[in-house]
Amino acid sequence: MCRVEETSGKCDYRKQWEMKIKMFGEGKVEKLKNSMVSRSRMKLWMIRALTTILIWTCFAHLMTLGEIFGPKLLKGWPSCFTHSTSELPLVAPELSSIPPKLILPPKRLYKNNGYLMVSCNGGLNQMRAAICDMVAIARYLNVTLIVPELDKTSFWNDPSEFKDIFDVDHFITSLRDEVRILKELPPRVQHRVDQGMFLSMQPISWSDISYYAHQILPLVQKHKVVQLNKTDARLANNNLPPEIQKLRCRVNFNALKFTSQIEELGRRVVKILREKGPFLVLHLRYEMDMLAFSGCTHGCNRDEEEELTRMRYAYPWWKEKVINSEMKRKEGLCPLTPEETALVLRALGIDRNVQIYIAAGEIYGGERRMAPVAEAFPNLVRKETLLVRSDLKFFQNHSSQMAALDYLVSLESDIFVPTYDGNMAKVVEGHRR
Ligand SMILES: *[C@@H]1O[C@H](CO)[C@@H](O)[C@H](O)[C@H]1NC(C)=O
Ligand SMILES: *[C@@H]1O[C@H](CO)[C@@H](O)[C@H](O)[C@H]1NC(C)=O
Ligand SMILES: *[C@@H]1O[C@H](CO)[C@@H](O)[C@H](O)[C@H]1NC(C)=O
């Protein structure tokens, strides 16, 4: 696909095109010269001139193509990037404005063992990580995956479907050399499901792939259709075969593309930020849901503490109810508070005047809690301050689409700082690497 330069560690498509074109061009000219030897000099000159024009035209076209597809290919083929250090790239390439790749991989043919339906649970990035797992599982079990259903009942209450957030056709076609994915069950199979002839279950969390091969596959073969109705952290992170890990990465990096509407808005935000110089994205996970389910009430007043605790008890899927906030904190399981975040950024030597984009929902405690950050770094921005109201109109009450926007801006940031080791931190860091 691409030869990696030894010195820079990057693919140089332009150089390769140039070389190919040179070789091609010189060969042609040589042949033409030989066959024209007996003709008049005038004719020879004309043909030479025409050939040169032709070659240059081809060359110019190919250069344009190279420019169009170069960055896209670099984005699409992570193996082309070999960073010399394990640090995140400081300057990320700009969001590309290119339609999906035109060349589709050939379909993988395999004997279908059944159908796998999945209902994801949690916020956008938790579901994103889960989708990567589910594709890998479906591939490993040789089943047909139905486009995942997204959570509509979680804390975030977002009614968005998969297709409202991700480019569903790209998802299906870009993975077709690995696994068959359908938008819905074939009618005959749907009929079975309508009659209740399928199995719905929660897989055991943090299982390795052999659990799916030995426990889940026989169930799929028996029932034809299995629905996994919980998807967070169902697949272990360590000791998986490299091909499973690679496929997970490929889904996160390449197959999960946001809809063009979200991408377009993301590009706009990045453009506005870039016009004013470099920017840092701060994933300030000091949000109500985070504090409620983790019990991290450090720095909250009495009323806030009560409110957060009440909330934790009210949501059945936050299973841990009695929490010692101090212990939690000492174990390092709490997100940084805004005050701590300001200290950390200053300790890291972040320029006081740099633009800081807050990638988060509402910060708990609002301006009062944000004051130390705003004092240390006056140039704080958010999507709501960069865009006009009407831009965000369609996104209102769709927290997953808002989160998608933050994700895109995070990918393009010069520096990305998460304040909690959660799903967003993991998938954004993985994507950037
Ligand atoms: C899946 O299909 C491949 C052939 O494409 C085969 O080698 C493998 O054993 C199959 N695995 C399962 C679990 O059916
Ligand atoms: C998932 O399926 C199991 C088994 O049928 C059921 O007990 C559980 O309530 C379901 N969970 C959800 C979130 O639908
Ligand atoms: C968003 O939801 C809130 C309450 O849940 C509602 O009051 C508001 O009208 C909704 N806004 C839009 C634009 O749908």
Coordinates of C-alpha atoms and ligand atoms in Angstrom, one line a residue:
M1 CA 0.0 0.0 0.0
C2 CA 2.6 2.5 1.1
R3 CA 6.3 2.4 1.6
V4 CA 7.3 4.0 4.9
E5 CA 10.2 6.5 4.7
E6 CA 13.0 5.2 6.9
T7 CA 14.0 8.7 8.1
S8 CA 10.6 10.3 8.8
G9 CA 8.6 7.1 9.5
K10 CA 5.8 8.4 7.4
C11 CA 4.3 7.4 4.1
D12 CA 5.3 9.8 1.3
Y13 CA 2.7 9.2 -1.4
R14 CA 3.7 12.2 -3.4
K15 CA 7.3 11.0 -3.8
Q16 CA 6.0 7.5 -4.8
W17 CA 3.7 9.0 -7.4
E18 CA 6.4 11.2 -8.7
M19 CA 8.8 8.3 -9.1
K20 CA 6.1 6.1 -10.8
I21 CA 5.2 8.9 -13.1
K22 CA 8.8 9.6 -14.0
M23 CA 9.5 6.0 -14.8
F24 CA 6.3 5.7 -16.9
G25 CA 7.0 9.0 -18.7
E26 CA 10.6 8.3 -19.6
G27 CA 9.7 4.8 -20.9
K28 CA 7.0 6.3 -23.2
V29 CA 9.2 9.0 -24.5
E30 CA 12.0 6.4 -25.2
K31 CA 9.7 4.2 -27.2
L32 CA 8.2 7.0 -29.2
K33 CA 11.7 8.3 -30.0
N34 CA 12.7 4.9 -31.4
S35 CA 9.7 4.5 -33.7
M36 CA 9.9 8.0 -35.0
V37 CA 13.6 8.0 -35.9
S38 CA 13.0 8.0 -39.7
R39 CA 10.4 10.8 -39.6
S40 CA 11.1 14.4 -40.1
R41 CA 12.5 16.4 -37.2
M42 CA 9.4 18.7 -37.2
K43 CA 7.0 15.7 -36.6
L44 CA 9.3 14.4 -34.0
W45 CA 9.4 17.7 -32.2
M46 CA 5.6 18.0 -32.3
I47 CA 5.1 14.5 -30.9
R48 CA 7.6 15.2 -28.2
A49 CA 5.8 18.4 -27.3
L50 CA 2.4 16.6 -27.3
T51 CA 3.7 13.7 -25.2
T52 CA 5.2 16.1 -22.7
I53 CA 2.0 18.0 -22.5
L54 CA 0.1 14.7 -22.0
I55 CA 2.4 13.5 -19.4
W56 CA 2.3 16.7 -17.5
T57 CA -1.5 16.7 -17.6
C58 CA -1.5 13.2 -16.2
F59 CA 1.0 14.2 -13.7
A60 CA -1.0 17.2 -12.6
H61 CA -4.2 15.0 -12.3
L62 CA -2.4 12.4 -10.3
M63 CA -0.9 15.0 -8.0
T64 CA -4.4 16.4 -7.3
L65 CA -5.6 12.8 -6.6
G66 CA -2.6 12.3 -4.4
E67 CA -3.5 15.4 -2.5
I68 CA -7.1 14.4 -2.1
F69 CA -6.5 10.8 -1.1
G70 CA -3.2 11.2 0.7
P71 CA -4.4 12.4 4.0
K72 CA -7.4 10.2 3.9
L73 CA -5.3 7.1 3.3
L74 CA -3.0 8.2 6.1
K75 CA -6.0 8.4 8.4
G76 CA -7.5 5.2 7.2
W77 CA -4.4 3.1 7.5
P78 CA -3.0 3.5 11.0
S79 CA -0.1 1.1 10.2
C80 CA 1.4 3.8 8.0
F81 CA 2.1 6.0 11.0
T82 CA 5.0 4.8 13.1
H83 CA 5.5 7.5 15.8
S84 CA 9.0 7.4 17.1
T85 CA 7.8 8.1 20.6
S86 CA 4.7 6.9 22.4
E87 CA 3.5 10.5 23.0
L88 CA 0.4 11.7 21.4
P89 CA 0.9 13.6 18.1
L90 CA 1.2 17.3 19.1
V91 CA -0.3 18.5 15.9
A92 CA -3.2 16.4 14.6
P93 CA -4.0 16.4 10.9
E94 CA -7.1 18.5 10.1
L95 CA -10.5 16.8 9.8
S96 CA -10.7 15.7 6.2
S97 CA -13.5 16.8 4.1
I98 CA -13.4 13.8 1.8
P99 CA -16.2 11.4 0.9
P100 CA -15.7 7.8 2.1
K101 CA -13.1 5.7 0.3
L102 CA -14.2 4.6 -3.1
I103 CA -12.5 1.2 -3.1
L104 CA -14.4 -1.3 -0.9
P105 CA -12.6 -4.3 0.5
P106 CA -13.9 -7.7 -0.8
K107 CA -16.6 -9.3 1.3
R108 CA -15.4 -12.0 3.7
L109 CA -17.2 -15.3 3.0
Y110 CA -17.9 -17.6 5.9
K111 CA -20.5 -20.0 7.1
N112 CA -23.0 -18.0 9.1
N113 CA -23.5 -19.4 12.6
G114 CA -26.5 -17.2 13.5
Y115 CA -27.5 -13.6 14.3
L116 CA -26.2 -11.3 17.0
M117 CA -28.3 -8.4 18.1
V118 CA -26.8 -6.0 20.7
S119 CA -28.4 -3.3 22.8
C120 CA -25.7 -0.9 24.0
N121 CA -25.9 0.7 27.4
G122 CA -24.4 4.0 28.7
G123 CA -23.1 7.2 27.3
L124 CA -21.7 7.7 23.8
N125 CA -18.1 6.7 24.4
Q126 CA -19.1 3.7 26.5
M127 CA -21.2 2.5 23.7
R128 CA -18.5 3.3 21.2
A129 CA -16.0 1.1 23.1
A130 CA -18.7 -1.6 23.3
I131 CA -19.4 -1.5 19.5
C132 CA -15.7 -2.2 18.9
D133 CA -16.0 -5.2 21.2
M134 CA -19.2 -6.5 19.6
V135 CA -17.8 -6.3 16.1
A136 CA -14.7 -8.3 17.2
I137 CA -16.9 -10.9 18.9
A138 CA -19.2 -11.3 15.9
R139 CA -16.2 -11.7 13.6
Y140 CA -14.7 -14.3 15.9
L141 CA -17.9 -16.3 16.1
N142 CA -18.7 -16.1 12.4
V143 CA -22.2 -14.7 13.0
T144 CA -24.1 -11.9 11.4
L145 CA -24.2 -8.7 13.4
I146 CA -27.3 -6.5 13.3
V147 CA -26.5 -2.7 13.6
P148 CA -26.3 -2.1 17.3
E149 CA -29.2 -0.5 19.1
L150 CA -28.2 2.5 21.2
D151 CA -29.3 3.2 24.8
K152 CA -32.3 5.5 25.0
T153 CA -33.1 5.0 28.6
S154 CA -29.8 5.9 30.3
F155 CA -29.2 8.9 32.4
W156 CA -28.6 10.9 29.2
N157 CA -32.0 10.1 27.8
D158 CA -30.9 10.5 24.2
P159 CA -33.4 9.1 21.6
S160 CA -30.7 9.0 18.9
E161 CA -30.4 5.8 16.8
F162 CA -27.1 4.5 15.5
K163 CA -27.8 6.1 12.1
D164 CA -28.4 9.5 13.8
I165 CA -24.8 9.5 15.1
F166 CA -22.7 7.2 12.9
D167 CA -22.5 6.8 9.2
V168 CA -24.2 3.4 9.1
D169 CA -23.4 2.6 5.5
H170 CA -19.7 3.3 6.0
F171 CA -19.8 1.1 9.1
I172 CA -21.3 -1.8 7.2
T173 CA -19.2 -1.6 4.0
S174 CA -15.9 -0.7 5.6
L175 CA -16.0 -3.9 7.7
R176 CA -17.4 -6.2 5.1
D177 CA -14.0 -8.0 4.7
E178 CA -14.3 -9.0 8.4
V179 CA -18.0 -9.6 9.3
R180 CA -21.4 -9.4 7.8
I181 CA -23.5 -6.5 9.3
L182 CA -27.1 -6.0 8.5
K183 CA -29.4 -3.0 9.3
E184 CA -32.1 -5.4 10.4
L185 CA -32.8 -9.1 10.6
P186 CA -34.0 -10.8 7.4
P187 CA -37.8 -11.1 7.5
R188 CA -37.8 -14.8 8.1
V189 CA -35.6 -14.4 11.2
Q190 CA -37.4 -11.3 12.3
H191 CA -40.6 -13.4 12.3
R192 CA -39.0 -15.8 14.8
V193 CA -38.0 -12.9 17.0
D194 CA -41.5 -11.5 16.9
Q195 CA -42.7 -14.8 18.2
G196 CA -40.2 -14.7 21.1
M197 CA -38.0 -17.4 19.6
F198 CA -34.6 -15.8 20.5
L199 CA -32.4 -15.5 23.6
S200 CA -31.8 -12.3 25.4
M201 CA -29.0 -12.2 27.9
Q202 CA -26.2 -10.3 29.6
P203 CA -22.8 -11.6 29.0
I204 CA -20.4 -11.8 31.9
S205 CA -18.3 -8.7 32.1
W206 CA -14.5 -8.7 31.4
S207 CA -14.7 -12.1 29.7
D208 CA -12.0 -13.2 27.4
I209 CA -12.8 -14.4 23.8
S210 CA -12.9 -18.0 24.8
Y211 CA -16.0 -17.4 26.8
Y212 CA -17.7 -16.2 23.7
A213 CA -16.4 -19.1 21.7
H214 CA -17.4 -21.8 24.3
Q215 CA -20.4 -20.3 26.0
I216 CA -22.1 -17.9 23.6
L217 CA -21.5 -19.5 20.3
P218 CA -23.4 -22.7 21.2
L219 CA -26.3 -20.5 22.3
V220 CA -26.3 -18.7 19.0
Q221 CA -26.3 -22.0 17.2
K222 CA -29.1 -23.3 19.3
H223 CA -31.4 -20.2 19.2
K224 CA -30.3 -18.8 15.9
V225 CA -30.7 -15.2 17.3
V226 CA -29.0 -14.0 20.5
Q227 CA -29.5 -10.5 21.9
L228 CA -26.8 -9.2 24.2
N229 CA -28.7 -6.7 26.2
K230 CA -25.7 -5.3 28.1
T231 CA -22.5 -4.4 26.3
D232 CA -20.2 -2.3 28.5
A233 CA -16.9 -3.9 29.4
R234 CA -18.0 -7.4 28.3
L235 CA -14.7 -8.2 26.7
A236 CA -11.4 -8.1 28.6
N237 CA -8.7 -5.7 27.6
N238 CA -5.7 -7.8 28.1
N239 CA -4.4 -11.1 26.7
L240 CA -6.6 -11.1 23.6
P241 CA -5.2 -12.4 20.4
P242 CA -3.6 -9.6 18.4
E243 CA -6.1 -9.9 15.5
I244 CA -9.0 -9.2 17.9
Q245 CA -7.2 -6.1 19.3
K246 CA -6.4 -5.0 15.8
L247 CA -10.0 -5.3 14.7
R248 CA -11.2 -3.4 17.8
C249 CA -8.8 -0.6 16.9
R250 CA -9.9 -0.6 13.3
V251 CA -13.6 -0.2 14.3
N252 CA -12.8 2.7 16.6
F253 CA -10.3 4.3 14.2
N254 CA -11.9 3.7 10.8
A255 CA -15.4 2.1 10.8
L256 CA -17.1 4.4 13.3
K257 CA -17.4 7.7 11.4
F258 CA -19.9 10.3 12.6
T259 CA -22.7 11.4 10.3
S260 CA -21.8 14.1 7.8
Q261 CA -23.9 16.6 9.7
I262 CA -21.9 16.1 12.9
E263 CA -18.6 16.0 11.0
E264 CA -19.4 19.3 9.3
L265 CA -20.2 21.0 12.6
G266 CA -17.0 19.5 14.1
R267 CA -15.0 20.9 11.2
R268 CA -16.5 24.3 11.8
V269 CA -15.7 24.3 15.5
V270 CA -12.1 23.2 14.8
K271 CA -11.8 25.9 12.1
I272 CA -12.9 28.6 14.5
L273 CA -10.5 27.4 17.1
R274 CA -7.6 27.1 14.7
E275 CA -8.0 30.6 13.4
K276 CA -7.0 31.8 16.8
G277 CA -4.1 29.4 17.2
P278 CA -3.4 26.2 19.0
F279 CA -5.9 24.8 21.4
L280 CA -6.1 22.4 24.3
V281 CA -9.2 20.3 24.9
L282 CA -10.0 19.7 28.5
H283 CA -12.4 16.8 29.1
L284 CA -13.5 18.1 32.5
R285 CA -15.5 15.1 33.7
Y286 CA -16.9 17.0 36.7
E287 CA -20.4 16.4 35.7
M288 CA -23.5 15.5 37.8
D289 CA -23.8 11.9 36.7
M290 CA -20.1 11.2 37.2
L291 CA -20.2 12.6 40.8
A292 CA -23.5 10.8 41.6
F293 CA -22.4 7.3 40.6
S294 CA -18.9 7.6 41.8
G295 CA -19.8 9.2 45.1
C296 CA -17.0 11.7 44.6
T297 CA -18.4 14.6 46.6
H298 CA -15.2 16.2 47.6
G299 CA -15.5 19.9 47.5
C300 CA -19.3 19.8 47.4
N301 CA -21.5 21.5 50.0
R302 CA -24.0 19.6 52.1
D303 CA -27.0 20.2 49.8
E304 CA -25.0 19.0 46.8
E305 CA -23.8 16.0 48.6
E306 CA -27.4 15.1 49.4
E307 CA -28.6 15.7 45.9
L308 CA -25.9 13.5 44.4
T309 CA -26.5 10.7 46.9
R310 CA -30.3 10.8 46.3
M311 CA -29.6 10.6 42.6
R312 CA -27.4 7.5 43.0
Y313 CA -30.1 5.7 44.9
A314 CA -32.7 6.7 42.3
Y315 CA -30.9 5.1 39.3
P316 CA -31.1 1.3 39.5
W317 CA -28.2 0.7 37.1
W318 CA -25.7 2.5 39.4
K319 CA -25.4 -0.5 41.6
E320 CA -23.0 0.7 44.2
K321 CA -25.0 2.7 46.7
V322 CA -23.1 3.1 50.0
I323 CA -19.9 5.0 49.1
N324 CA -17.2 6.5 51.3
S325 CA -16.2 9.5 49.3
E326 CA -12.9 10.0 51.1
M327 CA -11.8 6.4 50.5
K328 CA -12.8 6.6 46.8
R329 CA -10.7 9.6 46.4
K330 CA -7.7 8.1 48.2
E331 CA -7.9 5.1 45.9
G332 CA -7.5 7.5 43.0
L333 CA -11.0 6.7 41.6
C334 CA -12.4 10.2 41.4
P335 CA -12.2 12.7 38.6
L336 CA -10.1 15.8 39.2
T337 CA -12.1 18.7 40.7
P338 CA -11.9 22.0 38.7
E339 CA -9.5 23.4 41.4
E340 CA -7.2 20.4 41.0
T341 CA -7.5 20.7 37.2
A342 CA -6.3 24.3 37.3
L343 CA -3.3 23.3 39.4
V344 CA -2.4 20.4 37.1
L345 CA -2.6 22.5 34.0
R346 CA -0.4 25.2 35.6
A347 CA 2.1 22.6 36.8
L348 CA 2.3 21.2 33.3
G349 CA 3.3 24.7 32.2
I350 CA 0.3 25.3 30.0
D351 CA 0.4 28.9 28.7
R352 CA -2.1 31.1 30.6
N353 CA -3.5 32.5 27.4
V354 CA -4.0 29.4 25.4
Q355 CA -7.5 28.5 24.2
I356 CA -9.0 25.8 26.3
Y357 CA -12.0 24.1 24.9
I358 CA -14.1 22.4 27.6
A359 CA -15.4 19.1 26.2
A360 CA -18.1 18.3 28.7
G361 CA -21.7 18.7 29.6
E362 CA -22.7 21.0 32.4
I363 CA -20.0 21.3 35.1
Y364 CA -21.5 20.5 38.5
G365 CA -21.7 23.6 40.6
G366 CA -21.5 25.8 37.5
E367 CA -19.5 29.1 37.5
R368 CA -18.8 28.9 41.2
R369 CA -16.8 25.7 40.7
M370 CA -15.3 26.8 37.4
A371 CA -13.9 30.1 38.9
P372 CA -10.4 28.8 39.7
V373 CA -10.0 27.4 36.2
A374 CA -11.3 30.6 34.6
E375 CA -9.0 32.7 36.8
A376 CA -5.9 30.7 35.9
F377 CA -6.9 30.3 32.2
P378 CA -9.1 33.2 31.0
N379 CA -9.4 31.9 27.5
L380 CA -12.0 29.2 28.1
V381 CA -14.4 28.2 25.3
R382 CA -17.2 25.7 24.7
K383 CA -19.2 24.6 21.8
E384 CA -22.0 26.8 23.0
T385 CA -19.8 29.9 23.0
L386 CA -18.2 29.2 19.6
L387 CA -21.4 28.4 17.7
V388 CA -24.6 30.2 17.4
R389 CA -27.7 28.8 18.9
S390 CA -29.3 27.7 15.6
D391 CA -26.2 25.6 14.8
L392 CA -26.8 23.6 17.9
K393 CA -30.6 23.5 17.6
F394 CA -30.7 19.9 16.2
F395 CA -28.3 18.8 18.9
Q396 CA -30.2 20.1 21.9
N397 CA -31.5 17.2 24.0
H398 CA -29.3 14.8 22.1
S399 CA -26.4 14.5 24.5
S400 CA -24.8 11.8 22.4
Q401 CA -24.6 14.1 19.4
M402 CA -23.1 16.8 21.6
A403 CA -20.6 14.3 22.9
A404 CA -19.8 13.3 19.3
L405 CA -19.0 16.9 18.6
D406 CA -16.7 17.1 21.6
Y407 CA -15.1 13.8 20.4
L408 CA -14.2 15.3 17.0
V409 CA -12.8 18.5 18.5
S410 CA -10.7 16.4 21.0
L411 CA -9.3 14.3 18.1
E412 CA -8.0 17.5 16.4
S413 CA -6.7 19.2 19.5
D414 CA -3.0 20.1 20.0
I415 CA -3.2 18.8 23.5
F416 CA -5.9 16.6 25.0
V417 CA -6.3 16.5 28.7
P418 CA -8.8 14.1 30.3
T419 CA -9.5 14.6 34.0
Y420 CA -10.7 11.0 34.6
D421 CA -9.7 7.7 33.2
G422 CA -13.1 7.0 31.7
N423 CA -14.4 5.9 28.3
M424 CA -13.8 9.2 26.5
A425 CA -10.2 9.3 27.7
K426 CA -9.6 5.8 26.4
V427 CA -11.3 6.0 23.0
V428 CA -9.9 9.4 22.1
E429 CA -6.4 8.5 23.2
G430 CA -6.6 5.2 21.3
H431 CA -7.9 6.9 18.3
R432 CA -5.2 9.5 18.3
R433 CA -2.5 6.9 18.8
Ligands
LIG1 C1 -15.1 -19.2 11.1 O1 -14.8 -19.3 9.7 C2 -13.5 -19.6 9.4 C3 -13.4 -19.7 7.9 O2 -13.7 -18.5 7.4 C4 -13.1 -20.9 10.1 O3 -11.8 -21.2 9.9 C5 -13.4 -20.9 11.6 O4 -13.1 -22.1 12.2 C6 -14.8 -20.4 11.8 N1 -15.0 -20.3 13.3 C7 -16.1 -20.5 13.9 C8 -16.2 -20.3 15.3 O5 -17.1 -21.0 13.3
LIG2 C1 -31.4 -8.8 29.7 O1 -31.9 -10.1 29.6 C2 -32.0 -10.7 30.8 C3 -32.4 -12.2 30.6 O2 -33.5 -12.2 29.8 C4 -33.0 -10.0 31.7 O3 -33.1 -10.6 33.0 C5 -32.6 -8.6 31.9 O4 -33.6 -7.9 32.5 C6 -32.4 -7.9 30.5 N1 -31.8 -6.6 30.7 C7 -32.1 -5.5 30.0 C8 -31.4 -4.3 30.4 O5 -33.0 -5.6 29.2
LIG3 C1 -35.3 19.6 25.8 O1 -35.8 18.9 27.0 C2 -36.4 19.8 28.0 C3 -36.8 18.9 29.2 O2 -36.4 17.6 29.1 C4 -37.6 20.5 27.3 O3 -38.1 21.4 28.3 C5 -37.1 21.2 26.1 O4 -38.3 21.8 25.5 C6 -36.4 20.3 25.1 N1 -35.9 21.1 24.0 C7 -36.0 20.8 22.7 C8 -35.4 21.8 21.8 O5 -36.6 19.8 22.4

